[in-house]
Coordinates of C-alpha atoms in Angstrom, one line a residue:
Chain A
X1 CA 153.0 36.5 102.7
X2 CA 149.7 37.8 104.2
X3 CA 146.1 36.6 103.7
X4 CA 145.0 36.4 100.1
X5 CA 143.4 39.5 98.8
X6 CA 139.7 39.3 98.1
X7 CA 139.0 39.9 94.4
X8 CA 136.9 43.0 95.1
X9 CA 139.8 44.5 97.0
X10 CA 142.2 43.7 94.2
X11 CA 140.1 45.3 91.6
X12 CA 139.6 48.4 93.8
X13 CA 143.3 48.7 94.4
X14 CA 144.1 48.1 90.7
X15 CA 141.7 50.9 89.6
X16 CA 143.0 53.2 92.3
X17 CA 146.6 52.7 91.5
X18 CA 146.5 52.5 87.8
X19 CA 144.0 55.4 87.1
X20 CA 146.5 58.2 87.7
X21 CA 148.9 56.6 85.2
X22 CA 146.4 56.3 82.4
X23 CA 146.8 59.8 80.8
X24 CA 150.5 59.2 80.7
X25 CA 150.1 55.7 79.3
X26 CA 147.7 57.0 76.6
X27 CA 150.1 59.7 75.5
X28 CA 152.8 57.1 75.2
X29 CA 150.5 54.8 73.3
X30 CA 149.8 57.6 70.8
X31 CA 153.5 58.1 70.2
X32 CA 154.1 54.4 69.8
X33 CA 151.2 53.6 67.4
X34 CA 151.1 57.0 65.8
X35 CA 147.3 56.9 65.4
X36 CA 144.5 57.5 67.8
X37 CA 142.4 54.5 67.2
X38 CA 145.3 52.0 67.7
X39 CA 146.4 54.0 70.7
X40 CA 143.0 53.5 72.3
X41 CA 143.0 49.8 71.5
X42 CA 146.6 49.5 72.8
X43 CA 145.6 51.1 76.1
X44 CA 142.6 48.8 76.5
X45 CA 144.8 45.8 75.8
X46 CA 147.4 47.0 78.3
X47 CA 144.8 47.7 80.9
X48 CA 143.3 44.2 80.5
X49 CA 146.7 42.4 80.6
X50 CA 147.7 44.5 83.6
X51 CA 144.5 43.6 85.4
X52 CA 145.0 39.9 84.7
X53 CA 148.6 40.0 86.0
X54 CA 147.9 42.4 89.0
X55 CA 147.6 39.6 91.5
X56 CA 151.2 38.7 90.8
X57 CA 152.4 42.3 91.0
X58 CA 154.4 43.0 94.1
X59 CA 152.9 45.9 96.0
X60 CA 155.3 48.8 96.4
X61 CA 157.4 47.9 93.5
X62 CA 157.7 50.0 90.3
X63 CA 154.2 50.2 89.0
X64 CA 154.9 52.6 86.1
X65 CA 157.8 50.5 84.8
X66 CA 155.6 47.4 85.1
X67 CA 152.8 48.9 83.1
X68 CA 155.1 50.2 80.5
X69 CA 156.6 46.8 80.1
X70 CA 153.2 45.3 79.5
X71 CA 152.3 48.0 77.0
X72 CA 155.6 47.7 75.1
X73 CA 155.1 44.0 74.8
X74 CA 151.5 44.4 73.7
X75 CA 152.6 47.0 71.2
X76 CA 155.2 44.6 69.8
X77 CA 152.8 41.7 69.7
X78 CA 149.8 43.4 68.2
X79 CA 150.8 46.5 66.3
X80 CA 154.3 46.7 65.2
X81 CA 154.0 44.2 62.4
X82 CA 150.8 45.8 61.2
X83 CA 152.1 49.3 60.7
X84 CA 153.6 50.6 57.6
X85 CA 157.0 52.1 58.4
X86 CA 156.8 55.8 57.7
X87 CA 159.7 57.7 56.2
X88 CA 162.0 57.9 59.2
X89 CA 164.7 60.4 60.1
X90 CA 168.2 59.1 60.3
X91 CA 171.0 60.2 62.7
X92 CA 173.5 59.6 60.0
X93 CA 176.0 62.5 59.7
X94 CA 174.4 64.3 62.5
X95 CA 177.0 65.6 64.9
X96 CA 176.5 66.0 68.6
X97 CA 175.3 69.5 69.4
X98 CA 173.7 69.7 66.0
X99 CA 170.8 71.9 67.0
X100 CA 172.8 73.9 69.5
X101 CA 175.3 74.8 66.8
X102 CA 172.5 76.0 64.6
X103 CA 170.3 78.0 66.9
X104 CA 172.2 78.2 70.2
X105 CA 173.4 81.5 71.7
X106 CA 176.1 83.1 69.6
X107 CA 176.3 86.3 71.7
X108 CA 174.4 88.4 69.2
X109 CA 170.9 87.2 70.1
X110 CA 171.0 85.3 73.4
X111 CA 167.3 84.7 73.5
X112 CA 166.9 83.5 70.0
X113 CA 167.0 79.8 70.7
X114 CA 164.5 80.2 73.5
X115 CA 162.1 81.9 71.2
X116 CA 162.6 79.3 68.4
X117 CA 162.1 76.4 70.8
X118 CA 159.0 77.9 72.4
X119 CA 157.5 78.7 69.0
X120 CA 157.5 75.1 67.8
X121 CA 153.9 73.8 68.1
X122 CA 153.4 70.7 70.1
X123 CA 152.3 68.7 67.1
X124 CA 155.5 69.4 65.3
X125 CA 157.5 68.0 68.2
X126 CA 155.1 65.0 68.3
X127 CA 155.6 64.4 64.6
X128 CA 159.3 64.6 65.0
X129 CA 159.3 62.0 67.7
X130 CA 157.0 59.8 65.7
X131 CA 159.2 59.9 62.6
X132 CA 162.2 58.5 64.5
X133 CA 163.0 54.8 63.7
X134 CA 161.2 52.7 66.2
X135 CA 164.1 51.7 68.3
X136 CA 165.1 55.3 68.7
X137 CA 161.6 56.4 69.3
X138 CA 161.0 54.0 72.1
X139 CA 164.2 55.0 73.9
X140 CA 163.5 58.8 73.6
X141 CA 159.9 58.3 74.6
X142 CA 160.8 56.4 77.7
X143 CA 163.7 58.6 78.7
X144 CA 162.9 62.1 77.7
X145 CA 159.1 62.0 77.7
X146 CA 158.4 59.6 80.5
X147 CA 161.5 60.2 82.6
X148 CA 162.5 56.5 83.2
X149 CA 166.0 55.7 84.3
X150 CA 168.3 53.8 82.0
X151 CA 168.0 50.7 84.1
X152 CA 164.2 50.9 84.0
X153 CA 164.3 51.4 80.2
X154 CA 166.5 48.4 79.9
X155 CA 163.9 46.3 81.8
X156 CA 161.0 47.7 79.9
X157 CA 162.5 47.1 76.5
X158 CA 164.4 44.0 77.6
X159 CA 167.7 45.2 76.2
X160 CA 171.1 45.9 77.8
X161 CA 171.8 49.3 79.4
X162 CA 174.5 50.0 76.8
X163 CA 172.0 49.6 74.0
X164 CA 169.6 52.0 75.8
X165 CA 172.4 54.6 75.9
X166 CA 173.3 54.1 72.3
X167 CA 169.7 54.3 71.1
X168 CA 169.1 57.4 73.2
X169 CA 172.2 59.1 71.9
X170 CA 171.4 58.4 68.3
X171 CA 167.7 59.0 68.7
X172 CA 168.2 62.4 70.2
X173 CA 170.5 63.4 67.3
X174 CA 167.9 62.2 64.8
X175 CA 165.3 64.2 66.7
X176 CA 167.4 67.3 66.6
X177 CA 167.7 67.0 62.8
X178 CA 163.9 66.6 62.5
X179 CA 163.2 69.5 64.8
X180 CA 165.5 71.7 62.7
X181 CA 163.6 70.7 59.5
X182 CA 160.4 71.6 61.3
X183 CA 161.8 75.0 62.3
X184 CA 162.8 75.7 58.7
X185 CA 159.4 74.6 57.4
X186 CA 157.8 77.0 59.9
X187 CA 160.0 79.8 58.9
X188 CA 161.3 80.1 62.4
X189 CA 164.9 80.0 61.1
X190 CA 166.8 80.5 57.9
X191 CA 169.7 78.3 56.9
Chain B
X1 CA 190.1 66.4 93.3
X2 CA 191.3 68.4 90.3
X3 CA 188.5 70.0 88.2
X4 CA 187.6 68.3 85.0
X5 CA 187.9 70.0 81.6
X6 CA 185.2 71.0 79.1
X7 CA 185.8 68.0 76.8
X8 CA 185.3 65.6 79.7
X9 CA 182.3 67.5 80.9
X10 CA 180.6 67.5 77.5
X11 CA 181.2 63.8 77.1
X12 CA 179.2 63.2 80.2
X13 CA 176.6 65.9 79.9
X14 CA 173.8 63.6 78.8
X15 CA 174.5 61.2 81.7
X16 CA 174.5 64.2 84.0
X17 CA 171.2 65.6 82.7
X18 CA 169.6 62.2 82.7
X19 CA 170.5 61.9 86.4
X20 CA 172.6 58.8 85.7
X21 CA 175.9 60.2 87.3
X22 CA 176.4 59.6 91.0
X23 CA 178.8 60.7 93.7
X24 CA 182.0 62.4 92.7
X25 CA 181.4 62.1 88.9
X26 CA 178.2 64.0 89.3
X27 CA 179.7 66.7 91.5
X28 CA 182.6 67.2 89.1
X29 CA 180.3 67.8 86.2
X30 CA 178.0 69.9 88.2
X31 CA 180.8 72.2 89.4
X32 CA 182.2 72.6 85.9
X33 CA 178.8 73.4 84.4
X34 CA 178.1 76.0 87.1
X35 CA 181.4 77.8 86.6
X36 CA 182.0 77.4 82.8
X37 CA 179.7 79.6 80.7
X38 CA 180.0 77.7 77.3
X39 CA 179.4 74.4 79.0
X40 CA 176.6 75.9 81.0
X41 CA 174.9 77.2 77.9
X42 CA 175.1 73.8 76.2
X43 CA 173.8 72.0 79.3
X44 CA 170.9 74.5 79.5
X45 CA 170.1 74.0 75.9
X46 CA 169.9 70.2 76.2
X47 CA 167.8 70.6 79.3
X48 CA 165.4 72.9 77.4
X49 CA 165.2 70.5 74.6
X50 CA 164.3 67.6 76.9
X51 CA 161.7 69.8 78.5
X52 CA 160.3 70.7 75.1
X53 CA 159.9 67.0 74.1
X54 CA 158.4 66.1 77.5
X55 CA 156.0 69.0 77.5
X56 CA 154.7 68.3 74.0
X57 CA 154.4 64.5 74.3
X58 CA 154.0 63.7 78.0
X59 CA 150.4 63.8 78.9
X60 CA 147.2 63.6 76.9
X61 CA 143.5 64.2 77.4
X62 CA 142.0 60.8 77.6
X63 CA 139.4 60.5 74.8
X64 CA 135.8 60.8 76.2
X65 CA 134.4 57.4 76.9
X66 CA 137.7 55.6 77.0
X67 CA 137.6 55.5 80.8
X68 CA 134.1 54.1 80.8
X69 CA 135.1 51.5 78.2
X70 CA 138.0 50.4 80.4
X71 CA 135.7 50.1 83.4
X72 CA 133.2 48.0 81.3
X73 CA 136.1 45.8 80.3
X74 CA 136.9 45.0 83.9
X75 CA 133.2 44.3 84.6
X76 CA 133.2 41.8 81.7
X77 CA 136.4 40.1 82.8
X78 CA 135.7 40.2 86.5
X79 CA 132.4 38.5 86.2

């Protein structure tokens, strides 16, 4: 262990290393809290907690995962209980390959599914993610949006890897169902 | 190493696309997907779907003033 870092250096390093991750963290906070004002508060709280703990953070280790763990814990402590649970989408009776079967290539129009997927507005996709039950939402957010490995997700959420895989699998199916509903609402597909 | 079949491939497609397969398991699935059109199409679709979600939800414009507020927070805490 080297010489202790001067507080000014620590702060400078903190701001330098964390700054690039902020837009990422904020986007995730939005999907977690599902409203802008809470997302801003959550980000601030995360930033503060991270700063307080930064002295103990091992340089060179996984900063993103560490920040996400802090944010997830802050979300659970502060926001989860407060929020009304919206109507959520279930994965019940959704087979694997649900969306593929519905809009995937069938030989007749090979480009149809690309057109449909590209035509979905971002906000529809965001809503779909936000309407997943929380456990599924967190798994899909961390895996598909933020690109964490299963092992990292297990650490961030403090759950076994098997549970990560199960929630991901079910969450993706529920998401496909919700995306299909969106596509129908937008008139991009017919039943 | 005998090639794996479609059923086995599709069972592992999520792991494969998530980068969670290693070594021989990864190679097997990769080779099958590259040479089997139906499996390739499904893999491509899943990949596109992941990209759709990532693209729509991944980054966000920070609200104006938020960065300043964060900085002010540190000033207050730092003392």
